[in-house]
Tab-separated table of C-alpha atoms in Angstrom:
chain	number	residue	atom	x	y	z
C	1	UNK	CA	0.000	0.000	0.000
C	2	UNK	CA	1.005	3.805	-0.978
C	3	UNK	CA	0.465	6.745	1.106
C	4	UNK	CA	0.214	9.941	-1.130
C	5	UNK	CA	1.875	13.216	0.524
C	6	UNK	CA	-1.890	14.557	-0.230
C	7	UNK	CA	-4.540	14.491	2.103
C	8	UNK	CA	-5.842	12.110	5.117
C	9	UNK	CA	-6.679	9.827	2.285
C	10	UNK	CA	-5.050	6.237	2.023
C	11	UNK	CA	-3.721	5.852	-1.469
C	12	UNK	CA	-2.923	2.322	-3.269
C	13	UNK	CA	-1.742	1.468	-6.914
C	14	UNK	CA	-4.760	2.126	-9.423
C	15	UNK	CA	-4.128	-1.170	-11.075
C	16	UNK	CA	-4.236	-3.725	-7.961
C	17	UNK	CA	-7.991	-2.255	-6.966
C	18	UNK	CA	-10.305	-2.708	-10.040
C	19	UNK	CA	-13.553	-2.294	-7.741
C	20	UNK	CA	-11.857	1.098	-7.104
C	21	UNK	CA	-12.288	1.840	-10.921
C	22	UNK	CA	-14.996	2.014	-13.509
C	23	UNK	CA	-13.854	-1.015	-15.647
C	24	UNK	CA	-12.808	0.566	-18.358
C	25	UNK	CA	-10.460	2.632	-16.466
C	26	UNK	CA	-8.888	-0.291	-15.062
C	27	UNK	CA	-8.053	-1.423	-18.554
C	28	UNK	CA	-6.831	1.784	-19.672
C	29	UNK	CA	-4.600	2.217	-16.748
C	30	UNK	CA	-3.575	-1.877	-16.786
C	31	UNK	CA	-3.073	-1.571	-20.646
C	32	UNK	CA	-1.133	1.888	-20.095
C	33	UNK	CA	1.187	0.366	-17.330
C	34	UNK	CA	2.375	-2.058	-19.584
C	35	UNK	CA	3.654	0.227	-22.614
C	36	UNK	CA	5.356	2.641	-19.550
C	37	UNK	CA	5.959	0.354	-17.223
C	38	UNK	CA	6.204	3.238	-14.266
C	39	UNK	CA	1.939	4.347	-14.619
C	40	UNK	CA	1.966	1.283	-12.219
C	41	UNK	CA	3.442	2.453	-9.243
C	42	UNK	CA	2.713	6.640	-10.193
C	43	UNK	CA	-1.399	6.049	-10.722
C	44	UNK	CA	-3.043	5.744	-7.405
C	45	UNK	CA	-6.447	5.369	-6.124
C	46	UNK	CA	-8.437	6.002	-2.835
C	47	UNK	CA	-11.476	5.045	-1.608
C	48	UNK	CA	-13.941	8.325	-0.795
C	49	UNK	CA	-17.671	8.682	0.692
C	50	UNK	CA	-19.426	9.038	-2.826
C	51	UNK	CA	-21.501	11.668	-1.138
C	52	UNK	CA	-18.512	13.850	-1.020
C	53	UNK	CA	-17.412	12.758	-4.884
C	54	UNK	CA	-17.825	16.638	-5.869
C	55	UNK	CA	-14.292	18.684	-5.717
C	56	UNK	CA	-15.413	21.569	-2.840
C	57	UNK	CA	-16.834	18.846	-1.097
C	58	UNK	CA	-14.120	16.503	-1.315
C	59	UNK	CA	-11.370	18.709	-0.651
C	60	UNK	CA	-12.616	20.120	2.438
C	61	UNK	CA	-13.191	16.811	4.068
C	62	UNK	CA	-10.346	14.945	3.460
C	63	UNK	CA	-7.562	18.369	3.614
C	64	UNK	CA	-6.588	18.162	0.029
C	65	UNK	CA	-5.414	21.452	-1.735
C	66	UNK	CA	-8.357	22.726	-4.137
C	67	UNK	CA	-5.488	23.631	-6.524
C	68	UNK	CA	-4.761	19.610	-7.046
C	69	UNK	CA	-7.941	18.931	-8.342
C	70	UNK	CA	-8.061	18.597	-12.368
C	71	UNK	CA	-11.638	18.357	-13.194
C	72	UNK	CA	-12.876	16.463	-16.438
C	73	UNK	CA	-16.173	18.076	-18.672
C	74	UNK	CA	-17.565	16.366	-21.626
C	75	UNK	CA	-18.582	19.156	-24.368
C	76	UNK	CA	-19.761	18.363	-27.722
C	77	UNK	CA	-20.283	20.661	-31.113
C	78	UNK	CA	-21.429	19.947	-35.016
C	79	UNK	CA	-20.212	20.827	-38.174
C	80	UNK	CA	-21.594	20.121	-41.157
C	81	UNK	CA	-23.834	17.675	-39.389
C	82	UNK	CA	-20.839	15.643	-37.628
C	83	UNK	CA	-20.413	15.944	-34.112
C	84	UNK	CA	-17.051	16.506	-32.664
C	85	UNK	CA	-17.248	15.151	-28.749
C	86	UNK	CA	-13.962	15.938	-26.371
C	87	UNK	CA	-13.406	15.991	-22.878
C	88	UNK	CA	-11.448	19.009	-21.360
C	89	UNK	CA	-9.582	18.880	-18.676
C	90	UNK	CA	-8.857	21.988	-16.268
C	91	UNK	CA	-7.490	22.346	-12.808
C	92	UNK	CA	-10.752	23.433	-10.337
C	93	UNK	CA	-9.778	26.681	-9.551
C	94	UNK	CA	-10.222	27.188	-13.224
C	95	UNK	CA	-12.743	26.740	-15.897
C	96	UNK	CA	-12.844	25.496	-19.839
C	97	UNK	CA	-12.945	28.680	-21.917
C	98	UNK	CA	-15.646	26.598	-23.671
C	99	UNK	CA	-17.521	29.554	-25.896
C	100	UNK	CA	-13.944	30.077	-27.446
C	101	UNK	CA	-10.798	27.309	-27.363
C	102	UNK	CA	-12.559	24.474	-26.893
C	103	UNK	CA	-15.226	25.626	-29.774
C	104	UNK	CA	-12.127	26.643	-32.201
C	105	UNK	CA	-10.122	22.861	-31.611
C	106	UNK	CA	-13.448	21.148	-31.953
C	107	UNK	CA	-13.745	23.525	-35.410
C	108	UNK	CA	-17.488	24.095	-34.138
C	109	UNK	CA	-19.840	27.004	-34.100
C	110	UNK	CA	-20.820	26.765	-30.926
C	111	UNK	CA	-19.946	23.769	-28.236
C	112	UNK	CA	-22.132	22.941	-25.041
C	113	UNK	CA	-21.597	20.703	-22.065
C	114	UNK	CA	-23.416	17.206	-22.343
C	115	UNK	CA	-26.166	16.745	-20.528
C	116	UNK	CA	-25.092	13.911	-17.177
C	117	UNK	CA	-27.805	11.191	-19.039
C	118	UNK	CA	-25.583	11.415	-21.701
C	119	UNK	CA	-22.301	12.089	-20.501
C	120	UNK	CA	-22.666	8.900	-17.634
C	121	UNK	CA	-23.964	6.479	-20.737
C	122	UNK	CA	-21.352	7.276	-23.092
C	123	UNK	CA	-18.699	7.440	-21.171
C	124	UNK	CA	-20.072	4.232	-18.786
C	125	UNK	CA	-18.730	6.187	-16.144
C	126	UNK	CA	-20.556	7.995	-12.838
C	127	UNK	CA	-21.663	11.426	-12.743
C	128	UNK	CA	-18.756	12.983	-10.178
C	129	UNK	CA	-16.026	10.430	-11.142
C	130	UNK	CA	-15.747	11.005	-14.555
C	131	UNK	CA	-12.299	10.707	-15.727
C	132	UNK	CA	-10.179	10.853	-19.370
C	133	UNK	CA	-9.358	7.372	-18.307
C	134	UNK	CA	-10.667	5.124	-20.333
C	135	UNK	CA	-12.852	7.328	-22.326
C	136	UNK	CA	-14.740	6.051	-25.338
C	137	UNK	CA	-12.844	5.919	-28.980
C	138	UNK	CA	-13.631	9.003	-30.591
C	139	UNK	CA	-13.126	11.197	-27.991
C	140	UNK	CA	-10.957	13.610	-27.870
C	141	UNK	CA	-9.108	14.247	-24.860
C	142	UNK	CA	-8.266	18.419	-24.352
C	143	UNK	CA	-5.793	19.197	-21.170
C	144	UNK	CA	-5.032	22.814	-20.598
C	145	UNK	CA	-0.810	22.935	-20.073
C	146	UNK	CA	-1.299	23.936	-16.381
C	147	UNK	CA	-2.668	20.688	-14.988
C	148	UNK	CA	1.317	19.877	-14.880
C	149	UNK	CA	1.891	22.749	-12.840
C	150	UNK	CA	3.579	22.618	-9.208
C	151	UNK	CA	0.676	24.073	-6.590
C	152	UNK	CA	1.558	24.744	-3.653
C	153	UNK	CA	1.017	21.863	-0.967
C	154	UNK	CA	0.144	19.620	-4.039
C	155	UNK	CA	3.768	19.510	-6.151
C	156	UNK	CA	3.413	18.052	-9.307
C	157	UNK	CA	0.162	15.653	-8.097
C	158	UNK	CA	-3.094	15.916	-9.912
C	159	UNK	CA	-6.536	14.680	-8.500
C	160	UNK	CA	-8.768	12.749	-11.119
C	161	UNK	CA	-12.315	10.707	-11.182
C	162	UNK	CA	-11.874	7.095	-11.411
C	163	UNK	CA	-14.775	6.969	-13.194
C	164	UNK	CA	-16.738	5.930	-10.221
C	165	UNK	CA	-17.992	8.005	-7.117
C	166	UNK	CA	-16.411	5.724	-4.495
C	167	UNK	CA	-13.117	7.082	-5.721
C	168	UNK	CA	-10.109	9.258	-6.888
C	169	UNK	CA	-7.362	8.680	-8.734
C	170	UNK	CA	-3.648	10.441	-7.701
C	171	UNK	CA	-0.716	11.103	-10.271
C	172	UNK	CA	1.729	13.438	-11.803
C	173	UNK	CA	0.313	15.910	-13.582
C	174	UNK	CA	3.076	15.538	-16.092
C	175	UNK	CA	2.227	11.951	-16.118
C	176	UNK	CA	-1.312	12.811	-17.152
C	177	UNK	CA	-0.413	14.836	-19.770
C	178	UNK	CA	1.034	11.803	-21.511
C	179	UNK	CA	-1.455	9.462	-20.913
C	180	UNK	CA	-2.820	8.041	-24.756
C	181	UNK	CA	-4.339	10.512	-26.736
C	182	UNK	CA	-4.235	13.458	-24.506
C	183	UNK	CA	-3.387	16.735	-26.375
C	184	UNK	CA	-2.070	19.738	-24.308
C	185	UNK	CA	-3.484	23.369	-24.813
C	186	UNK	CA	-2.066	26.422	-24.075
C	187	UNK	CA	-5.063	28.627	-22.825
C	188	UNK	CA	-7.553	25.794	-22.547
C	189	UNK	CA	-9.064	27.212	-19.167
C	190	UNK	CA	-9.749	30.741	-17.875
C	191	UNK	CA	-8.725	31.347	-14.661
């Protein structure tokens, strides 16, 4: 077992706790941690109260720094009667500039937040544990350049969704950023 540096949470490698994980997070991290062999040991996962899944409410109760919470929205947008579907992801004391980055790298005319019914089915993941971990094919995945930033009391440690509500997944921001198919953005949230 791992103890992160953040919070009074007790953190343990992602891959050894699937019921931690919505499964197809577990095989994106599993699959993942074979290709770079360290996401094993630098993806971690702790069990929450899934009534405290939401970032304010999560933070406060278990003493984590706001600041080392990346949260992941779902927008989608059409063109020319395709639609382009990505999710975005942005530290939570930020927000996706939605109406104008995330519209121009979709190449949309206007992009909008999924609705939850949507977002949850698609994405076979919980409303408040989303995560670009294990995503659908198709999506694509939009990370603004500061989730690798060092905050203070966090370092370089980023707090995801594990796709479930029970849960949250710990890692390096910079290791996030290079997760499969991510694509870093300058200016991707407003602060």
């Amino acid at each position: 077992m791992t103890t992160s540096p953040l919070g009074s949470l007790t953190w343990e490698r992602a891959v050894d706790r699937p019921d931690l994980l919505a499964e197809r997070t577990h095989a994106m991290i599993s699959g993942w941690a074979v290709v770079e062999p360290e996401v094993a040991d630098a993806v971690l996962v702790a069990a929450i109260d899934p009534d405290l899944a939401d970032t304010a409410a999560m933070t406060e109760a278990y003493d984590l720094p706001l600041a080392a919470s990346v949260n992941c929205v779902l927008v989608a947008g059409r063109r020319e009667g395709v639609e382009r579907v990505a999710a975005c992801l942005v530290r939570a004391t930020t927000r996706a500039d939605v109406n104008n980055a995330v519209k121009r790298l979709l190449d949309v005319r206007k992009a909008s937040f999924l609705p939850m019914e949507r977002a949850t089915e698609e994405s076979a993941m919980e409303y408040g544990g989303i995560t670009p971990l294990g995503l659908p094919d198709g999506y694509r995945v939009l990370a603004d350049a500061r989730v690798a930033a060092d905050v203070p009391d966090a370092g370089g440690t980023v707090i995801i969704g594990s796709g479930v509500r029970r849960s949250k997944i710990s890692l390096p921001g910079a290791l996030l950023l290079r997760a499969p198919g991510v694509e870093v953005v300058d200016g991707l949230a407003l602060a």
